[in-house]
XYZ file of C-alpha atoms in Angstrom:
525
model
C 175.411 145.243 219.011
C 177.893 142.842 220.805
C 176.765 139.833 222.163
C 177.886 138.524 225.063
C 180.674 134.992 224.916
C 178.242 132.051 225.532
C 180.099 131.323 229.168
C 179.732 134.141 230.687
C 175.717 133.748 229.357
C 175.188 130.408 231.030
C 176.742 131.653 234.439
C 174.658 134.929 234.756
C 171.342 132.312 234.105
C 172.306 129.767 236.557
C 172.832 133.387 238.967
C 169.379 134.308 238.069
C 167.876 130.741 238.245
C 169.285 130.333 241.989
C 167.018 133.307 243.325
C 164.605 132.851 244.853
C 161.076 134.945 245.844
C 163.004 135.972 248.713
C 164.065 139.866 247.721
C 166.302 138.102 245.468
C 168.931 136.287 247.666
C 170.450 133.298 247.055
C 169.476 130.280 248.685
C 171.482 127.411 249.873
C 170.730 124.512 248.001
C 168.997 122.118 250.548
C 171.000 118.942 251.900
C 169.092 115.431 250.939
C 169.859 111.841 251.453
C 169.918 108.975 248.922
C 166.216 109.034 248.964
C 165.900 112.565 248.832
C 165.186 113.368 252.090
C 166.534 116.188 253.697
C 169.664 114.839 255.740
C 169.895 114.869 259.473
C 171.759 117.600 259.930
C 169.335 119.814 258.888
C 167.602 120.611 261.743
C 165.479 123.084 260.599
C 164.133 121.160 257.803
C 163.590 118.102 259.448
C 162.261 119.492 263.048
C 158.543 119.668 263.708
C 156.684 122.736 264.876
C 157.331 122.671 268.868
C 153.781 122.527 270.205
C 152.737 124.992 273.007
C 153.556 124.126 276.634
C 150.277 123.916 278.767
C 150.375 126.776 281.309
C 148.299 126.336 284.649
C 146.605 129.431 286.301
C 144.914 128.400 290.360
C 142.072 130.006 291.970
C 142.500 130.100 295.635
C 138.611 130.652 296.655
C 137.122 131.029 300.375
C 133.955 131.427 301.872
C 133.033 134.377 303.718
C 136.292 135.563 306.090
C 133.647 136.330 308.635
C 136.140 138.395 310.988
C 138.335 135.166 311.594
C 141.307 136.647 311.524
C 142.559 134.148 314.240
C 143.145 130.887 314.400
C 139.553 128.645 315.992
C 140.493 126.103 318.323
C 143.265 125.302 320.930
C 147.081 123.999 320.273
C 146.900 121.151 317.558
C 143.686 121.179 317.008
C 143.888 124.911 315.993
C 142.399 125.714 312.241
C 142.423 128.257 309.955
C 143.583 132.049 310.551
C 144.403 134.769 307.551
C 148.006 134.917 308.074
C 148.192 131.044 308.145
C 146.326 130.672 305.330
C 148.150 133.148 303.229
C 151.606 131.767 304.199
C 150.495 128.211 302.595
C 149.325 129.807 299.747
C 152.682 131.198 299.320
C 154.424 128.647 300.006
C 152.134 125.616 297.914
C 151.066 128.151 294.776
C 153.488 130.489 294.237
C 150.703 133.219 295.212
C 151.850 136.561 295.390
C 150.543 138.516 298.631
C 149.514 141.670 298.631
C 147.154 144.228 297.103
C 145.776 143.691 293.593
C 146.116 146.659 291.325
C 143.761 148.515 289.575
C 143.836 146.684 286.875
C 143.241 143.701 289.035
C 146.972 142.648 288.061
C 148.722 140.839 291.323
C 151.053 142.915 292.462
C 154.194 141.016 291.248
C 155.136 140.633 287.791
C 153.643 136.854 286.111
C 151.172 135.458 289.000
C 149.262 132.526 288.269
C 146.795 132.720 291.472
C 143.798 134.451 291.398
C 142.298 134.460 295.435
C 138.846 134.918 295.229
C 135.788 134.842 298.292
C 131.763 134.374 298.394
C 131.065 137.567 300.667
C 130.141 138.069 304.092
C 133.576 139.239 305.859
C 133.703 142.156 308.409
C 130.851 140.696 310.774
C 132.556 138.229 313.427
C 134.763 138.577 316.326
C 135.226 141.220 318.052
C 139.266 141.814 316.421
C 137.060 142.647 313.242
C 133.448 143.730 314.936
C 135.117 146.436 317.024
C 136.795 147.689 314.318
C 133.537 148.195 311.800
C 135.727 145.355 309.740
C 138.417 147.707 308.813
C 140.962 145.295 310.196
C 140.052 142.126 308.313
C 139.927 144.470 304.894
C 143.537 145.293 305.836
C 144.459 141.673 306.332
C 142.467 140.464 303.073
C 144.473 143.241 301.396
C 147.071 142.287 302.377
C 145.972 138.389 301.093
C 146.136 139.474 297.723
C 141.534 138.990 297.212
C 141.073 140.139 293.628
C 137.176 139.700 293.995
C 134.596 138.660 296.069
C 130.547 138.059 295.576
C 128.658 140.719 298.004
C 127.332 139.250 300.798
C 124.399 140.188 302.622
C 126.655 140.789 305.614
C 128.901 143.530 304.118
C 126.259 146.375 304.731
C 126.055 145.034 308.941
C 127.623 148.618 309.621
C 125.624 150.832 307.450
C 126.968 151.583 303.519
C 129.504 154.171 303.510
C 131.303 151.768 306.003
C 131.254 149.103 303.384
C 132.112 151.255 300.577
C 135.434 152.204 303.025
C 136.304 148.554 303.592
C 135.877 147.831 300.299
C 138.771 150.709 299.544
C 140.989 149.380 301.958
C 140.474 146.029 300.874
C 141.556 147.167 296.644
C 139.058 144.451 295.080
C 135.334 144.708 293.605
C 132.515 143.280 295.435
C 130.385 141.412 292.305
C 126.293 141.105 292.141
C 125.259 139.890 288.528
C 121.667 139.725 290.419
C 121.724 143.279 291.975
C 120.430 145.966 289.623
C 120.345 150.102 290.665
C 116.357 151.166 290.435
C 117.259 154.628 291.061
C 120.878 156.290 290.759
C 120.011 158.480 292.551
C 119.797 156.783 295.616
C 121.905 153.972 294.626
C 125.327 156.062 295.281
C 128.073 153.391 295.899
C 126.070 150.760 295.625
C 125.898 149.945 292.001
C 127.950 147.291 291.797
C 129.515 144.948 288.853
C 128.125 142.149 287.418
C 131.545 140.559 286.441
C 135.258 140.876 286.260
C 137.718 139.673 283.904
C 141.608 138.670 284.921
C 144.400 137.799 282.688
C 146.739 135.373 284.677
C 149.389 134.466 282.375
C 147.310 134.609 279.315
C 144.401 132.808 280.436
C 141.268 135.283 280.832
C 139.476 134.125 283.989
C 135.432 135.709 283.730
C 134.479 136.190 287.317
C 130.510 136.399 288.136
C 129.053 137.169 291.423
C 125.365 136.629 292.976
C 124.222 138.419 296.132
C 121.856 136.810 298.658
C 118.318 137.597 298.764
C 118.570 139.492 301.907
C 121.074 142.216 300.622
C 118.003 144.047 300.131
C 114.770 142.110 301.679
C 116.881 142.143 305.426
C 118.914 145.315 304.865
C 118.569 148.069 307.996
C 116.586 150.691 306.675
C 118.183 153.066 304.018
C 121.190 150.813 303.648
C 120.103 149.009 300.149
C 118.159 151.764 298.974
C 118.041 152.450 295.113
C 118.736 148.891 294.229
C 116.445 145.736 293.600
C 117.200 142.336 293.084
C 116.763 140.394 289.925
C 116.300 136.501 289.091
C 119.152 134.264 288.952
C 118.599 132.609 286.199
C 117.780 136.226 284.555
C 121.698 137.109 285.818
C 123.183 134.640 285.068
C 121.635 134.713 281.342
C 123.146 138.615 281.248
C 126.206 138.505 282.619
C 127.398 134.929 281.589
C 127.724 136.287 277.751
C 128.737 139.565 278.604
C 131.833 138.294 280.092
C 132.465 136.042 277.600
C 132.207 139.028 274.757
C 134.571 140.765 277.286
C 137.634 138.114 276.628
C 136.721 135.514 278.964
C 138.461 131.806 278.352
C 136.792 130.564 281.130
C 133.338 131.844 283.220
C 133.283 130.938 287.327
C 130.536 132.086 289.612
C 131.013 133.347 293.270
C 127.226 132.843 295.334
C 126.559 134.279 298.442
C 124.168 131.458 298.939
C 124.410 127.482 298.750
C 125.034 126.434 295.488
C 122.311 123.948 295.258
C 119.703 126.863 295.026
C 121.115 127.372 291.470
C 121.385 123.780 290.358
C 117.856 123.623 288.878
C 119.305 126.431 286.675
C 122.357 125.172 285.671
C 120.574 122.138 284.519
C 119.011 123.845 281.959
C 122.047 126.020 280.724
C 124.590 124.010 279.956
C 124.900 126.696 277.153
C 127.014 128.106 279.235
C 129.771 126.265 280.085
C 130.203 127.630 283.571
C 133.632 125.634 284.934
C 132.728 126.180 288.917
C 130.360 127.263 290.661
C 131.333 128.122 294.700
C 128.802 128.971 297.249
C 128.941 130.188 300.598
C 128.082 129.026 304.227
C 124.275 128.695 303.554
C 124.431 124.948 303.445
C 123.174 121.944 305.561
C 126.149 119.861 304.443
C 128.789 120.404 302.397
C 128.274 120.267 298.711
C 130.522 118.949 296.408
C 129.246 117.780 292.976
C 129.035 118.209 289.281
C 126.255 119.429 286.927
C 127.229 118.423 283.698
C 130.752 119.114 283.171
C 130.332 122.599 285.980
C 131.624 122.043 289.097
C 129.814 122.872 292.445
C 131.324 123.206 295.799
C 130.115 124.836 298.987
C 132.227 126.775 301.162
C 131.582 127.124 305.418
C 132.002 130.998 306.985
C 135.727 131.930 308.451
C 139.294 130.651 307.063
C 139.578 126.818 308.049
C 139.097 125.805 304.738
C 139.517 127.020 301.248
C 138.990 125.625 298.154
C 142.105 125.846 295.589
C 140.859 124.861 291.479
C 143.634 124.038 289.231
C 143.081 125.340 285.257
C 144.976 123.864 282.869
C 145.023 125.217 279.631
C 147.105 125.223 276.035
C 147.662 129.311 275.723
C 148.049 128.518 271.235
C 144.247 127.940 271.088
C 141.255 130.096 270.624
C 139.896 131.516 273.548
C 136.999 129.293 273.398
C 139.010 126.196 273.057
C 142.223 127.020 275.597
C 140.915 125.059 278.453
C 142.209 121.332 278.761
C 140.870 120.947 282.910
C 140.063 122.026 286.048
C 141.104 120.208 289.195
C 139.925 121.123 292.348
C 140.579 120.146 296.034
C 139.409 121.502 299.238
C 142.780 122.236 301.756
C 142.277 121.851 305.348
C 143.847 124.757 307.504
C 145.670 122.863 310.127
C 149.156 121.567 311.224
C 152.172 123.086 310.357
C 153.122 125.926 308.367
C 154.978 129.479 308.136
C 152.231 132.081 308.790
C 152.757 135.461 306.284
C 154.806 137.854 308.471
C 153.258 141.262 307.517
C 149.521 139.481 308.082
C 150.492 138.352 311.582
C 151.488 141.693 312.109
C 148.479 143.911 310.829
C 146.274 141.085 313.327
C 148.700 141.911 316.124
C 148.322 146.051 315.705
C 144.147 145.188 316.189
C 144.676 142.769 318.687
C 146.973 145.521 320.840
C 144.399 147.818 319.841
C 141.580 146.343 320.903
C 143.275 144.969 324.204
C 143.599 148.119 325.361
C 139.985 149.232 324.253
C 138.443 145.975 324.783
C 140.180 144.021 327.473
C 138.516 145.385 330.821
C 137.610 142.215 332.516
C 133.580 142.784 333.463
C 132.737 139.015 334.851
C 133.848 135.442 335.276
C 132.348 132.248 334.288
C 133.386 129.241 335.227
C 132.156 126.968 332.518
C 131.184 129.331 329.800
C 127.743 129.726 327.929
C 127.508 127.621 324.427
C 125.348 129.632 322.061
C 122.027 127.852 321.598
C 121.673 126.932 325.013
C 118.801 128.424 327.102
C 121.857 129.798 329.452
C 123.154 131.963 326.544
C 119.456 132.902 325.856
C 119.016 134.019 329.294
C 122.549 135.689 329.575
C 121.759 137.777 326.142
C 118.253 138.524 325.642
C 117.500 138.810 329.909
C 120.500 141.180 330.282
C 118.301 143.397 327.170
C 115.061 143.091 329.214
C 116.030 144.112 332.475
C 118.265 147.353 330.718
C 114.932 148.468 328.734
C 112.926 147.013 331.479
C 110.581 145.379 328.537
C 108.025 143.033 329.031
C 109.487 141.081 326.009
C 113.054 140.694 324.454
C 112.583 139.113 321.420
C 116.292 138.751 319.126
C 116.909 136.136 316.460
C 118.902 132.962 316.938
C 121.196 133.373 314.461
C 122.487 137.120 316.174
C 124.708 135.349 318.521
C 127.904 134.473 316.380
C 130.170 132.811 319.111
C 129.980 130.574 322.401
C 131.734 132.593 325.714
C 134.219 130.302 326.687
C 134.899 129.574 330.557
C 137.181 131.896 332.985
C 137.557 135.778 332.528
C 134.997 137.707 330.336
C 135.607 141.194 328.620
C 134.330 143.676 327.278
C 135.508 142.020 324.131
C 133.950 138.994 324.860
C 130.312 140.313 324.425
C 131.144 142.025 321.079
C 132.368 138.246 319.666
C 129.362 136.485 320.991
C 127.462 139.435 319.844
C 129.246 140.965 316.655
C 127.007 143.009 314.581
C 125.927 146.877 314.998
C 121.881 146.649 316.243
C 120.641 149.657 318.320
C 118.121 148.318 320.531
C 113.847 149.626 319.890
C 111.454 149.787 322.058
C 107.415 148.746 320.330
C 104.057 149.182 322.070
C 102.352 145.323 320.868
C 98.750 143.650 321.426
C 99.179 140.043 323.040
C 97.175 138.430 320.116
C 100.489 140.395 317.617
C 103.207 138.943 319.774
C 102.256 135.579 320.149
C 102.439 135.232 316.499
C 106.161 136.962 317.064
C 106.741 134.556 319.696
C 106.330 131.635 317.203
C 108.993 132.647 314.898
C 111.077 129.535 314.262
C 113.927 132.054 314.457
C 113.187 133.656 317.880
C 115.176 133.919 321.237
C 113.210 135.172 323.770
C 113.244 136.561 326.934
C 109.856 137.271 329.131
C 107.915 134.374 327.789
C 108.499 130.607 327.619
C 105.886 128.576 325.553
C 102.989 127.251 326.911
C 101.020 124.823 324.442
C 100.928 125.758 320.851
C 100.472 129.042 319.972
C 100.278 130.107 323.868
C 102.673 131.612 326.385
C 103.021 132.696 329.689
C 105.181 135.253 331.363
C 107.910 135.615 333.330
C 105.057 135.383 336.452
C 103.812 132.328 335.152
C 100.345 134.602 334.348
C 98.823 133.237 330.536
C 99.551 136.117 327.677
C 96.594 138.135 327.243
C 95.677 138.745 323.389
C 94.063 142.162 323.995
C 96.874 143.210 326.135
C 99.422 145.936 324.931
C 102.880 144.276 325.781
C 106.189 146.473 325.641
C 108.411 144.911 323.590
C 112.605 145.160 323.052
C 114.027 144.197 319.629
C 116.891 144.846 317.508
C 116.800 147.303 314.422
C 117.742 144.593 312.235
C 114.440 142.218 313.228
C 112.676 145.417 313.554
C 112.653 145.696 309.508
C 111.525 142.803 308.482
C 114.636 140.523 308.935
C 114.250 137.157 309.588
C 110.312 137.217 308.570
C 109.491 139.710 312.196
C 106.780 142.449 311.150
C 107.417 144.574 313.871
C 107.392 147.725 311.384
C 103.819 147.137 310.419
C 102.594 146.141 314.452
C 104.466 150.061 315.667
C 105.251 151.529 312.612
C 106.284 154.996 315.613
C 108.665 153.003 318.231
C 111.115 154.606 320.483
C 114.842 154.306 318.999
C 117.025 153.753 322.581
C 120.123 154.693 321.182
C 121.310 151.875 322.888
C 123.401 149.509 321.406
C 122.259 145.622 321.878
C 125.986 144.991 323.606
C 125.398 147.790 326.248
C 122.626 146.027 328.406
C 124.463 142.689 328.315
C 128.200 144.685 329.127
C 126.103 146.833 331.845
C 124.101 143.433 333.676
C 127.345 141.216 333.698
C 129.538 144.211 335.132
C 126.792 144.600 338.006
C 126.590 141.296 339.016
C 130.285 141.184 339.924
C 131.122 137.901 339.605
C 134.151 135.829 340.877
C 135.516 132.522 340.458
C 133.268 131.427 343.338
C 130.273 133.034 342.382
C 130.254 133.069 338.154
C 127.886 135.018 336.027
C 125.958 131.688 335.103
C 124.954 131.640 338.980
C 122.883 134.823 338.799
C 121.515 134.325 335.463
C 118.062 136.976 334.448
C 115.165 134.842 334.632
C-alpha cells in the first residue's frame, strides 16, 4: 500500500483540525488583541446580549356610563360626554376605537389600551332611558369597552333587554360572585367570572363582582336561576383560575365601593391583585393602597375615568413580567377633539328622541332640584292624584336628575325619572304603612311626619293603625327593593299598567303652565 508524501499528510490534519462541531465547516479563526482579547472589531464577540425593551400596556377604566352620553354642565364648566372622552383617549393613549372582537382583540392590529367599566350603564337620561339603553351600547361600542363588571342596573329593563345591549355593545359583562342555581332558568344570565386579554404580550386577568342587589332588588323574574356567592369565596375561585388561564397580571372591576372588600384583601395578599376599581357606591372618593393592590373608586357617568399605566419586561416569566403600575385619575373638561363617529351615533338618538320626546308639556321658571320637597311634590303628588291613592310612597334614590328652569318635555320627565317601573296599586293597614312611612329611603306623598313613628294626612287627620289605606308604589319597591315589604303586606295588588312617567307627563300637561304661571305654582299638595 502507498503511503501518502508527509506534506500533503500535515495539510489534510490541519483541514481536519480546523472543523469544528458545526456540520463540519470551517471556522474563522477568532481576532484577539495582545492580551488575548477578542479585538474591537468583532462585534459579535465582544457585544452583550441586548436586554428586552420594557413594553407598557394602559387600562382606560370608568365607572358606570349611566346614560351620560352628553356632556353635564354649561359652556366651560361642561364635563365629561362619551365622544369627548373617547377622542382624548385617542389622542393621549394611542387607543383604538371601536368594537372589540371576539376574541376580545381591539380592532386594530398592536393596541396597548384595554377600556374597561364597573357596570351600571343604560339607566340615565332620557337619550339612553328612552331608548331601553340601546343607544349608549352603540356609543360604548363604538368606545372600544372590552369588559365591564355587571351592575345591578343593567337588568332596569327586564333581561332579554340586557342580553340585547350587551350584543350591541360586543364585550362580556363579568360576576366572579354570581353563580347559576338552576340552568334552567338561568338562560342568558350565566355570566363569566373572568376574562383574559393579551395586549402586546402582556396577559391582563380581568375579574368582575356584581352588587348585592343584582338579585336581592331585581323586578321579579329578572335574576331568576342565579344566587349570589361571598366575595371573599369569588375572589378565592376566580383569582387562581385566571391566573392558570395565562394571566401576568389579575385586576378586579366592583360594582360596589371598594372599601367593602378591603377587609378581604387584607388577608389575601396571596393574591397579588394590582387594582382594584369600584363603582359610584362611595361617600368620598377612595383612593388608596392595600399592600402593594391598588384601590380607587369611580363616581356614575363619564366626567372622570381612571387611566393605570403597566409596565412590564415581555423576556420574563409570566409571573415575574410586571415592573409597575401607575395610575392617575383624568378630569373630563377643557379642550379636546371629540371622536367623530361617537358624536354622530349621540346625534341620530338625540334627532330621534327630539322628535319622539320633545313635545313641550309645561314651563318652570326656576326648575325643581331633586331632593327638595318641590321635586317630591312634583313626582310622587302627580302619582297620587293619577291613581287617586291615599299614599304614594317611591324611593329617593328613583329620581336620577334635577329639571332645570324654562321649557319642560316630555323628555324631561324620563331624565328626572329614567328607569322602567309600572306603577301598583296595595290595599295596607295604617299600623303596616307607618312602618313603610319610616323607611330612611322613602319619598312620600299623602303623609308628612308627625312625631316619631306617627303621621298625618293630607287633611291634617292622625293615621289610623287599623285603617286599610290604598297605597301607590313602584314595581321595583314593590319587591323588596330598598328594604319595602310591600309583597308580604298585599301579596294580590292591582298591576295599573301604568308607567310611573305617565301620571307625572299627564298632571304637568293639565296644568298648562306658562312663563307667568310655572308648574312649581300649582304644585299637588
Amino acid at each position: 500500500m502507498r503511503t501518502l508524501p508527509a506534506a500533503l499528510a500535515f495539510l489534510l490534519l490541519a483541514s481536519v483540525t480546523a472543523c469544528g462541531d458545526k456540520g463540519g465547516q470551517p471556522q474563522p479563526p477568532a481576532v484577539t488583541d495582545k492580551a488575548g482579547q477578542p479585538a474591537a472589531g468583532d462585534a459579535a464577540a465582544a457585544a452583550p446580549a441586548k436586554p428586552a425593551e420594557p413594553q407598557v400596556v394602559t387600562l382606560l377604566i370608568t365607572g358606570g356610563v349611566g346614560g351620560q352620553l352628553l356632556p353635564v354642565g354649561e359652556g366651560d364648566q361642561a364635563k365629561g360626554g362619551a365622544a369627548e372622552v373617547l377622542g382624548r383617549w385617542v389622542a393621549e393613549d394611542k387607543h383604538c376605537a371601536g368594537p372589540v372582537k371576539a376574541d376580545g382583540q381591539a380592532s386594530c392590529a398592536d393596541s396597548a389600551t384595554l377600556a374597561l367599566a364597573t357596570g351600571d350603564h343604560w339607566s340615565g337620561p332620557a337619550l339612553s332611558s328612552f331608548f331601553v339603553g340601546e343607544s349608549t351600547a352603540t356609543v360604548m361600542a363604538r368606545m372600544g369597552y372590552a369588559a365591564s363588571a355587571l351592575g345591578n342596573h343593567e337588568l332596569d329593563f327586564g333581561r332579554e333587554q340586557f342580553l340585547k345591549n350587551a350584543k350591541i355593545g360586543g364585550f362580556p359583562f363579568l360576576a366572579a360572585n354570581l353563580k347559576v342555581k338552576d340552568a334552567a332558568l338561568a338562560k342568558g344570565m350565566d355570566v363569566p367570572a373572568f376574562k383574559v386579554f393579551d395586549r402586546k404580550g402582556l396577559k391582563v386577568g380581568v375579574v368582575g363582582l356584581t352588587s348585592p342587589k343584582t338579585v336581592t332588588a331585581a323586578m321579579a323574574g329578572r335574576a331568576e336561576g342565579v344566587e349570589l356567592v361571598g366575595t371573599e369565596e369569588a375572589l378565592a375561585a376566580a383569582v387562581p383560575e385566571a391566573r392558570k388561564a395565562g394571566a401576568d397580571v389579575v385586576v378586579v372591576l366592583a360594582d360596589m365601593c371598594p372599601t367593602e372588600l378591603q377587609p378581604t384583601l387584607e388577608k389575601h395578599a396571596d393574591w397579588k391583585l394590582a387594582l382594584v376599581v369600584g363603582g359610584g357606591r362611595c361617600g368620598t372618593q377612595i383612593d388608596t393602597k392595600v399592600g402593594d393592590t391598588a384601590l380607587v373608586s369611580l363616581g356614575r357617568g363619564l366626567e372622570k375615568y381612571l387611566r393605570a399605566r403597566i409596565t412590564f419586561d415581555p423576556s420574563k416569566p409570566a409571573a415575574e413580567k410586571v415592573t409597575g403600575i401607575e395610575t392617575k385619575l383624568v378630569d373630563v373638561a377643557g379642550a379636546g377633539t371629540p371622536d367623530a363617529e361617537a358624536v354622530k351615533a349621540i346625534g341620530d338618538a338625540k334627532t330621534q328622541l327630539d322628535a319622539r320626546l320633545g313635545e313641550q308639556i309645561g314651563v318652570t321658571k326656576k326648575g325643581l332640584k331633586a331632593g327638595t320637597p318641590e321635586m317630591a311634590r312634583w313626582v310622587a303628588g302627580s302619582m297620587r292624584e293619577g291613581t287617586k291613592a291615599d299614599a304614594v310612597i317611591i324611593n329617593k334614590k328613583g329620581i336620577r336628575g334635577d329639571l332645570p328652569a324654562g321649557p319642560i318635555t316630555v323628555g324631561s320627565v324620563y331624565s328626572v325619572l329614567p328607569f322602567e317601573n309600572s306603577l301598583m296599586l296595595m290595599k295596607v293597614k295604617g299600623a303596616d304603612l307607618a312602618n313603610q312611612l319610616s323607611n330612611p329611603e322613602a319619598l312620600i306623598s299623602g303623609f308628612t311626619a308627625a312625631g316619631k313613628g306617627k303621621f298625618k294626612d293630607a287633611k291634617g287627620k292622625p293615621l289610623d293603625p287599623k285603617k286599610e289605606y290604598t297605597v301607590a308604589t313602584i314595581e321595583y319597591l314593590y319587591f323588596g327593593g330598598d328594604g319595602f315589604e310591600f309583597e308580604k303586606l298585599d301579596p294580590e295588588p292591582t298591576e295599573t299598567g301604568m308607567a310611573w312617567q305617565t301620571p307625572v307627563i299627564e298632571w304637568t300637561k293639565g296644568q298648562k303652565s306658562t312663563d307667568a304661571k310655572p308648574v312649581e305654582k300649582a304644585l299637588p299638595k
